[in-house]
mmCIF file of C-alpha atoms in Angstrom:
data_model
loop_
_atom_site.group_PDB
_atom_site.id
_atom_site.type_symbol
_atom_site.label_atom_id
_atom_site.label_comp_id
_atom_site.label_asym_id
_atom_site.label_seq_id
_atom_site.Cartn_x
_atom_site.Cartn_y
_atom_site.Cartn_z
ATOM 1 C CA MET A 128 91.363 85.363 248.243
ATOM 2 C CA THR A 129 90.343 88.516 246.604
ATOM 3 C CA ALA A 130 86.562 89.060 246.788
ATOM 4 C CA CYS A 131 84.774 89.730 243.675
ATOM 5 C CA GLY A 132 84.890 93.323 242.895
ATOM 6 C CA GLY A 133 87.835 94.000 245.972
ATOM 7 C CA SER A 134 91.155 93.800 246.586
ATOM 8 C CA ALA A 135 93.695 91.668 248.718
ATOM 9 C CA PRO A 136 94.490 92.334 252.199
ATOM 10 C CA ALA A 137 98.070 94.035 252.847
ATOM 11 C CA ALA A 138 101.328 91.636 253.348
ATOM 12 C CA SER A 139 103.398 92.417 256.440
ATOM 13 C CA ASN A 140 106.812 94.453 255.340
ATOM 14 C CA THR A 141 108.985 91.676 255.447
ATOM 15 C CA GLU A 142 106.458 89.519 253.133
ATOM 16 C CA ALA A 143 106.319 92.727 250.867
ATOM 17 C CA ALA A 144 109.940 93.425 250.678
ATOM 18 C CA ALA A 145 110.297 89.387 249.748
ATOM 19 C CA GLU A 146 107.995 89.439 247.381
ATOM 20 C CA GLU A 147 109.083 92.552 245.517
ATOM 21 C CA THR A 148 112.502 91.178 245.265
ATOM 22 C CA THR A 149 111.459 87.877 244.058
ATOM 23 C CA ALA A 150 109.359 90.032 241.507
ATOM 24 C CA LYS A 151 111.973 92.029 240.200
ATOM 25 C CA GLU A 152 114.300 88.831 239.568
ATOM 26 C CA THR A 153 111.252 87.546 237.321
ATOM 27 C CA VAL A 154 110.688 90.789 235.490
ATOM 28 C CA ALA A 155 114.635 90.669 234.563
ATOM 29 C CA GLU A 156 114.636 86.844 233.367
ATOM 30 C CA GLU A 157 111.431 87.231 231.190
ATOM 31 C CA PRO A 158 112.520 89.403 228.197
ATOM 32 C CA ALA A 159 115.317 87.028 227.058
ATOM 33 C CA ALA A 160 112.473 84.461 226.644
ATOM 34 C CA GLU A 161 109.918 86.912 225.401
ATOM 35 C CA THR A 162 112.960 88.127 222.687
ATOM 36 C CA ALA A 163 113.940 84.159 221.659
ATOM 37 C CA ALA A 164 110.338 83.023 220.779
ATOM 38 C CA PRO A 165 109.486 85.428 217.995
ATOM 39 C CA ALA A 166 112.451 84.862 216.097
ATOM 40 C CA GLU A 167 111.846 80.921 216.524
ATOM 41 C CA GLU A 168 108.261 81.866 215.068
ATOM 42 C CA LYS A 169 109.532 83.886 212.045
ATOM 43 C CA ALA A 170 111.529 80.983 211.257
ATOM 44 C CA ASP A 171 108.890 78.519 211.214
ATOM 45 C CA ASP A 172 106.820 80.619 209.428
ATOM 46 C CA ALA A 173 109.338 81.260 206.623
ATOM 47 C CA ALA A 174 109.828 77.430 206.042
ATOM 48 C CA GLN A 175 106.324 76.410 205.914
ATOM 49 C CA ALA A 176 105.735 79.604 203.189
ATOM 50 C CA ALA A 177 108.854 77.679 201.233
ATOM 51 C CA THR A 178 106.997 74.647 201.069
ATOM 52 C CA GLU A 179 103.461 75.627 200.173
ATOM 53 C CA PRO A 180 102.593 75.763 196.805
ATOM 54 C CA ALA A 181 101.813 79.058 195.319
ATOM 55 C CA VAL A 182 97.870 79.566 194.859
ATOM 56 C CA GLU A 183 96.991 81.151 191.545
ATOM 57 C CA GLU A 184 94.031 83.439 191.346
ATOM 58 C CA SER A 185 91.234 83.432 189.078
ATOM 59 C CA THR A 186 87.830 85.239 187.983
ATOM 60 C CA LEU A 187 85.344 83.594 185.810
ATOM 61 C CA ALA A 188 82.525 85.124 184.196
ATOM 62 C CA SER A 189 78.969 84.416 185.911
ATOM 63 C CA ARG A 190 76.472 83.190 182.889
ATOM 64 C CA TYR A 191 74.585 86.532 184.141
ATOM 65 C CA GLU A 192 78.020 88.288 182.876
ATOM 66 C CA ASP A 193 78.028 86.204 179.623
ATOM 67 C CA ASP A 194 74.439 87.048 178.331
ATOM 68 C CA MET A 195 74.878 90.870 179.264
ATOM 69 C CA ALA A 196 77.794 90.688 177.102
ATOM 70 C CA ARG A 197 76.225 88.902 174.122
ATOM 71 C CA TYR A 198 73.210 91.841 174.290
ATOM 72 C CA GLN A 199 75.449 94.578 173.941
ATOM 73 C CA THR A 200 75.105 94.407 170.080
ATOM 74 C CA VAL A 201 71.299 94.813 170.638
ATOM 75 C CA ILE A 202 71.797 98.108 173.090
ATOM 76 C CA ASP A 203 74.338 99.175 170.284
ATOM 77 C CA GLY A 204 71.775 99.309 167.879
ATOM 78 C CA LEU A 205 69.020 101.179 169.681
ATOM 79 C CA GLN A 206 67.490 103.936 168.802
ATOM 80 C CA ASP A 207 68.055 107.564 170.672
ATOM 81 C CA GLY A 208 65.695 107.619 173.383
ATOM 82 C CA GLN A 209 64.941 104.061 173.571
ATOM 83 C CA ALA A 210 65.565 102.383 177.124
ATOM 84 C CA TYR A 211 67.054 98.744 177.891
ATOM 85 C CA GLY A 212 66.492 96.750 181.244
ATOM 86 C CA PHE A 213 67.567 93.226 182.509
ATOM 87 C CA ALA A 214 65.686 90.813 184.588
ATOM 88 C CA ASP A 215 66.284 87.155 185.905
ATOM 89 C CA ILE A 216 63.286 85.573 184.798
ATOM 90 C CA SER A 217 62.716 81.939 185.808
ATOM 91 C CA ASP A 218 66.654 81.502 186.025
ATOM 92 C CA VAL A 219 67.099 83.092 182.361
ATOM 93 C CA ASP A 220 68.578 86.672 181.848
ATOM 94 C CA VAL A 221 66.112 88.740 179.992
ATOM 95 C CA LEU A 222 66.738 92.084 178.274
ATOM 96 C CA LEU A 223 63.793 94.094 177.663
ATOM 97 C CA VAL A 224 63.678 97.250 175.245
ATOM 98 C CA ALA A 225 61.201 100.005 175.153
ATOM 99 C CA ASP A 226 60.322 102.881 173.125
ATOM 100 C CA ASN A 227 58.942 104.722 176.101
ATOM 101 C CA VAL A 228 59.967 104.910 179.567
ATOM 102 C CA TYR A 229 58.683 107.107 182.825
ATOM 103 C CA ASP A 230 59.668 107.988 186.367
ATOM 104 C CA ASN A 231 57.794 105.515 188.848
ATOM 105 C CA LEU A 232 58.848 108.059 191.618
ATOM 106 C CA ASP A 233 60.552 105.455 193.496
ATOM 107 C CA GLY A 234 63.761 106.170 191.837
ATOM 108 C CA ASN A 235 63.176 103.573 189.179
ATOM 109 C CA MET A 236 62.373 104.442 185.219
ATOM 110 C CA VAL A 237 60.007 102.015 184.584
ATOM 111 C CA ALA A 238 57.875 100.826 181.186
ATOM 112 C CA MET A 239 54.449 99.704 180.178
ATOM 113 C CA LYS A 240 55.466 98.075 177.248
ATOM 114 C CA ALA A 241 58.982 96.144 176.123
ATOM 115 C CA ASP A 242 59.882 93.743 173.483
ATOM 116 C CA VAL A 243 61.612 90.451 175.325
ATOM 117 C CA TYR A 244 65.124 89.064 173.919
ATOM 118 C CA CYS A 245 66.655 86.112 175.346
ATOM 119 C CA VAL A 246 69.897 83.798 174.178
ATOM 120 C CA ASN A 247 68.398 80.648 172.817
ATOM 121 C CA GLY A 248 69.592 77.150 172.866
ATOM 122 C CA ALA A 249 71.819 77.954 169.832
ATOM 123 C CA ASP A 250 73.478 80.812 172.160
ATOM 124 C CA GLU A 251 71.811 83.128 169.573
ATOM 125 C CA VAL A 252 70.047 86.391 171.023
ATOM 126 C CA VAL A 253 66.581 86.667 169.562
ATOM 127 C CA LYS A 254 63.163 88.674 170.057
ATOM 128 C CA TYR A 255 60.770 86.040 171.998
ATOM 129 C CA GLY A 256 57.591 88.795 171.864
ATOM 130 C CA THR A 257 56.286 91.677 173.714
ATOM 131 C CA VAL A 258 54.426 92.520 176.851
ATOM 132 C CA GLU A 259 52.464 95.152 177.599
ATOM 133 C CA SER A 260 50.521 96.754 180.652
ATOM 134 C CA SER A 261 47.023 98.425 180.077
ATOM 135 C CA ASP A 262 47.877 100.910 182.518
ATOM 136 C CA SER A 263 50.660 103.478 183.677
ATOM 137 C CA GLY A 264 49.987 102.314 187.362
ATOM 138 C CA TYR A 265 51.383 98.758 186.662
ATOM 139 C CA PRO A 266 54.994 98.777 185.017
ATOM 140 C CA LEU A 267 56.742 95.885 184.006
ATOM 141 C CA TYR A 268 57.290 94.107 187.557
ATOM 142 C CA VAL A 269 59.530 91.088 188.236
ATOM 143 C CA THR A 270 57.610 88.721 191.132
ATOM 144 C CA ALA A 271 59.538 86.937 194.073
ATOM 145 C CA ASP A 272 59.245 83.716 191.900
ATOM 146 C CA LYS A 273 61.309 85.403 189.098
ATOM 147 C CA CYS A 274 58.120 86.021 186.259
ATOM 148 C CA LEU A 275 57.471 89.006 184.728
ATOM 149 C CA MET A 276 54.029 90.549 185.674
ATOM 150 C CA PHE A 277 52.013 93.209 184.120
ATOM 151 C CA GLY A 278 48.447 94.366 183.377
ATOM 152 C CA GLY A 279 46.026 96.886 184.744
ATOM 153 C CA ASN A 280 42.865 97.412 186.888
ATOM 154 C CA HIS A 281 40.839 94.840 184.926
ATOM 155 C CA LYS A 282 43.464 92.081 184.104
ATOM 156 C CA LEU A 283 46.899 90.955 185.665
ATOM 157 C CA THR A 284 49.350 88.812 183.742
ATOM 158 C CA LYS A 285 52.318 86.661 184.727
ATOM 159 C CA VAL A 286 54.541 85.132 182.405
ATOM 160 C CA TYR A 287 58.220 83.608 181.945
ATOM 161 C CA VAL A 288 60.291 82.624 179.064
ATOM 162 C CA ASP A 289 60.622 78.983 177.867
ATOM 163 C CA ILE A 290 63.695 78.501 176.086
ATOM 164 C CA GLU A 291 63.288 75.253 174.538
ATOM 165 C CA ALA A 292 59.693 76.065 173.208
ATOM 166 C CA GLY A 293 61.213 79.822 172.308
ATOM 167 C CA ALA A 294 58.420 81.787 173.467
ATOM 168 C CA ILE A 295 56.835 83.839 176.365
ATOM 169 C CA ILE A 296 54.497 81.413 178.682
ATOM 170 C CA THR A 297 51.314 82.704 180.304
ATOM 171 C CA PHE A 298 51.646 81.248 183.898
ATOM 172 C CA GLU A 299 48.990 83.033 185.522
ATOM 173 C CA GLU A 300 46.436 85.819 184.632
ATOM 174 C CA PHE A 301 43.192 86.959 185.969
ATOM 175 C CA THR A 302 40.530 88.739 183.492
ATOM 176 C CA GLU A 303 37.565 91.072 184.517
ATOM 177 C CA THR A 304 35.047 91.728 181.766
ATOM 178 C CA PHE A 305 31.800 93.276 181.699
ATOM 179 C CA ASP A 306 28.368 92.619 179.488
ATOM 180 C CA ALA A 307 26.378 95.038 177.958
ATOM 181 C CA ASP A 308 24.259 95.933 181.128
ATOM 182 C CA GLY A 309 27.430 96.236 182.904
ATOM 183 C CA LYS A 310 27.524 92.759 184.886
ATOM 184 C CA ALA A 311 30.838 91.606 185.502
ATOM 185 C CA ALA A 312 32.664 88.540 184.504
ATOM 186 C CA TYR A 313 35.668 86.844 185.851
ATOM 187 C CA HIS A 314 38.123 84.257 184.179
ATOM 188 C CA TYR A 315 41.691 82.690 185.680
ATOM 189 C CA LEU A 316 44.355 81.043 184.102
ATOM 190 C CA SER A 317 46.917 79.384 186.727
ATOM 191 C CA MET A 318 49.525 76.704 185.380
ATOM 192 C CA ASP A 319 50.378 75.843 189.236
ATOM 193 C CA GLU A 320 46.690 75.094 190.086
ATOM 194 C CA GLY A 321 45.817 73.635 186.969
ATOM 195 C CA ILE A 322 42.849 76.023 186.371
ATOM 196 C CA ASP A 323 41.917 77.867 182.795
ATOM 197 C CA ALA A 324 38.145 78.636 183.522
ATOM 198 C CA ASP A 325 35.553 81.383 184.295
ATOM 199 C CA VAL A 326 35.106 82.063 188.396
ATOM 200 C CA GLU A 327 32.657 83.487 190.408
ATOM 201 C CA ASP A 328 34.557 86.153 191.444
ATOM 202 C CA ASP A 329 37.949 88.207 191.644
ATOM 203 C CA SER A 330 39.426 87.094 194.852
ATOM 204 C CA ALA A 331 42.562 85.584 192.305
ATOM 205 C CA HIS A 332 43.104 89.383 191.387
ATOM 206 C CA GLY A 333 43.527 89.930 194.914
ATOM 207 C CA ALA A 334 46.063 87.791 195.346
ATOM 208 C CA MET A 335 47.916 88.590 191.713
ATOM 209 C CA LEU A 336 47.867 92.032 193.017
ATOM 210 C CA GLU A 337 49.802 91.076 196.305
ATOM 211 C CA GLN A 338 52.411 89.237 194.170
ATOM 212 C CA TYR A 339 52.460 92.273 191.728
ATOM 213 C CA GLU A 340 52.660 94.829 194.944
ATOM 214 C CA THR A 341 55.695 92.726 196.995
ATOM 215 C CA GLY A 342 57.706 92.363 193.260
ATOM 216 C CA THR A 343 60.299 94.738 192.486
ATOM 217 C CA PRO A 344 60.160 97.260 189.027
ATOM 218 C CA VAL A 345 62.379 96.821 186.048
ATOM 219 C CA ASN A 346 64.568 99.710 185.815
ATOM 220 C CA PHE A 347 65.423 100.739 182.501
ATOM 221 C CA THR A 348 68.195 102.915 181.357
ATOM 222 C CA THR A 349 67.499 105.372 178.228
ATOM 223 C CA VAL A 350 70.643 106.037 175.604
ATOM 224 C CA GLY A 351 71.617 108.255 172.997
ATOM 225 C CA GLU A 352 71.070 112.508 172.998
ATOM 226 C CA ALA A 353 67.424 111.836 175.253
ATOM 227 C CA ALA A 354 69.476 110.353 178.043
ATOM 228 C CA ALA A 355 72.206 112.839 178.037
ATOM 229 C CA ALA A 356 69.514 115.818 178.307
ATOM 230 C CA ALA A 357 67.816 113.819 180.994
ATOM 231 C CA ALA A 358 70.961 114.110 183.003
ATOM 232 C CA THR A 359 71.363 117.491 182.818
ATOM 233 C CA ASN A 360 67.926 118.220 183.702
#
């Protein structure tokens, strides 16, 4: 028996010679069997291929790709310097058009304000409205639950597109206002929680801010000569 990691003890001269002769005879007989096997396998493969029906490959355009093609008419009509971006909002592919964009210093060109276009129930591209932040530090973002979010230090708004209603719907919003004496008042709306009322503190703002910061900025592409000039700088 061969020890783990070791080798077998040496055999006697007679035994070694006999084993060597047997080994040579065995090796001499093996090539014929090995040569015959591949030929049989090839014949079987050819017969199987002849009986299998041909498979045709097809590529179907996704709903997203279809919507992007529809939006091309709007994109082609943009003026020099305008920009466009795409966002998946509540499983609706939305086109955003902005007049002004800026570098977010993270590889994205972002916007504070944009018109929202969508394909409606009649399969037509229509403008659903406009969304706008109050602070350049809060460009348009898409949250993890596929809502569009924007705002500023004293207001955060989270919306989605309702195709049947033909409108942009506010899903969640926090607002902070101040009276003449500088005293703050807070208002919070949440469709998910069924709340639309004044609240005692700004804790809702913190929760919404976390949603915003873990979201994804909408990246815009500028069209026309302005885009070409920016690319060369």
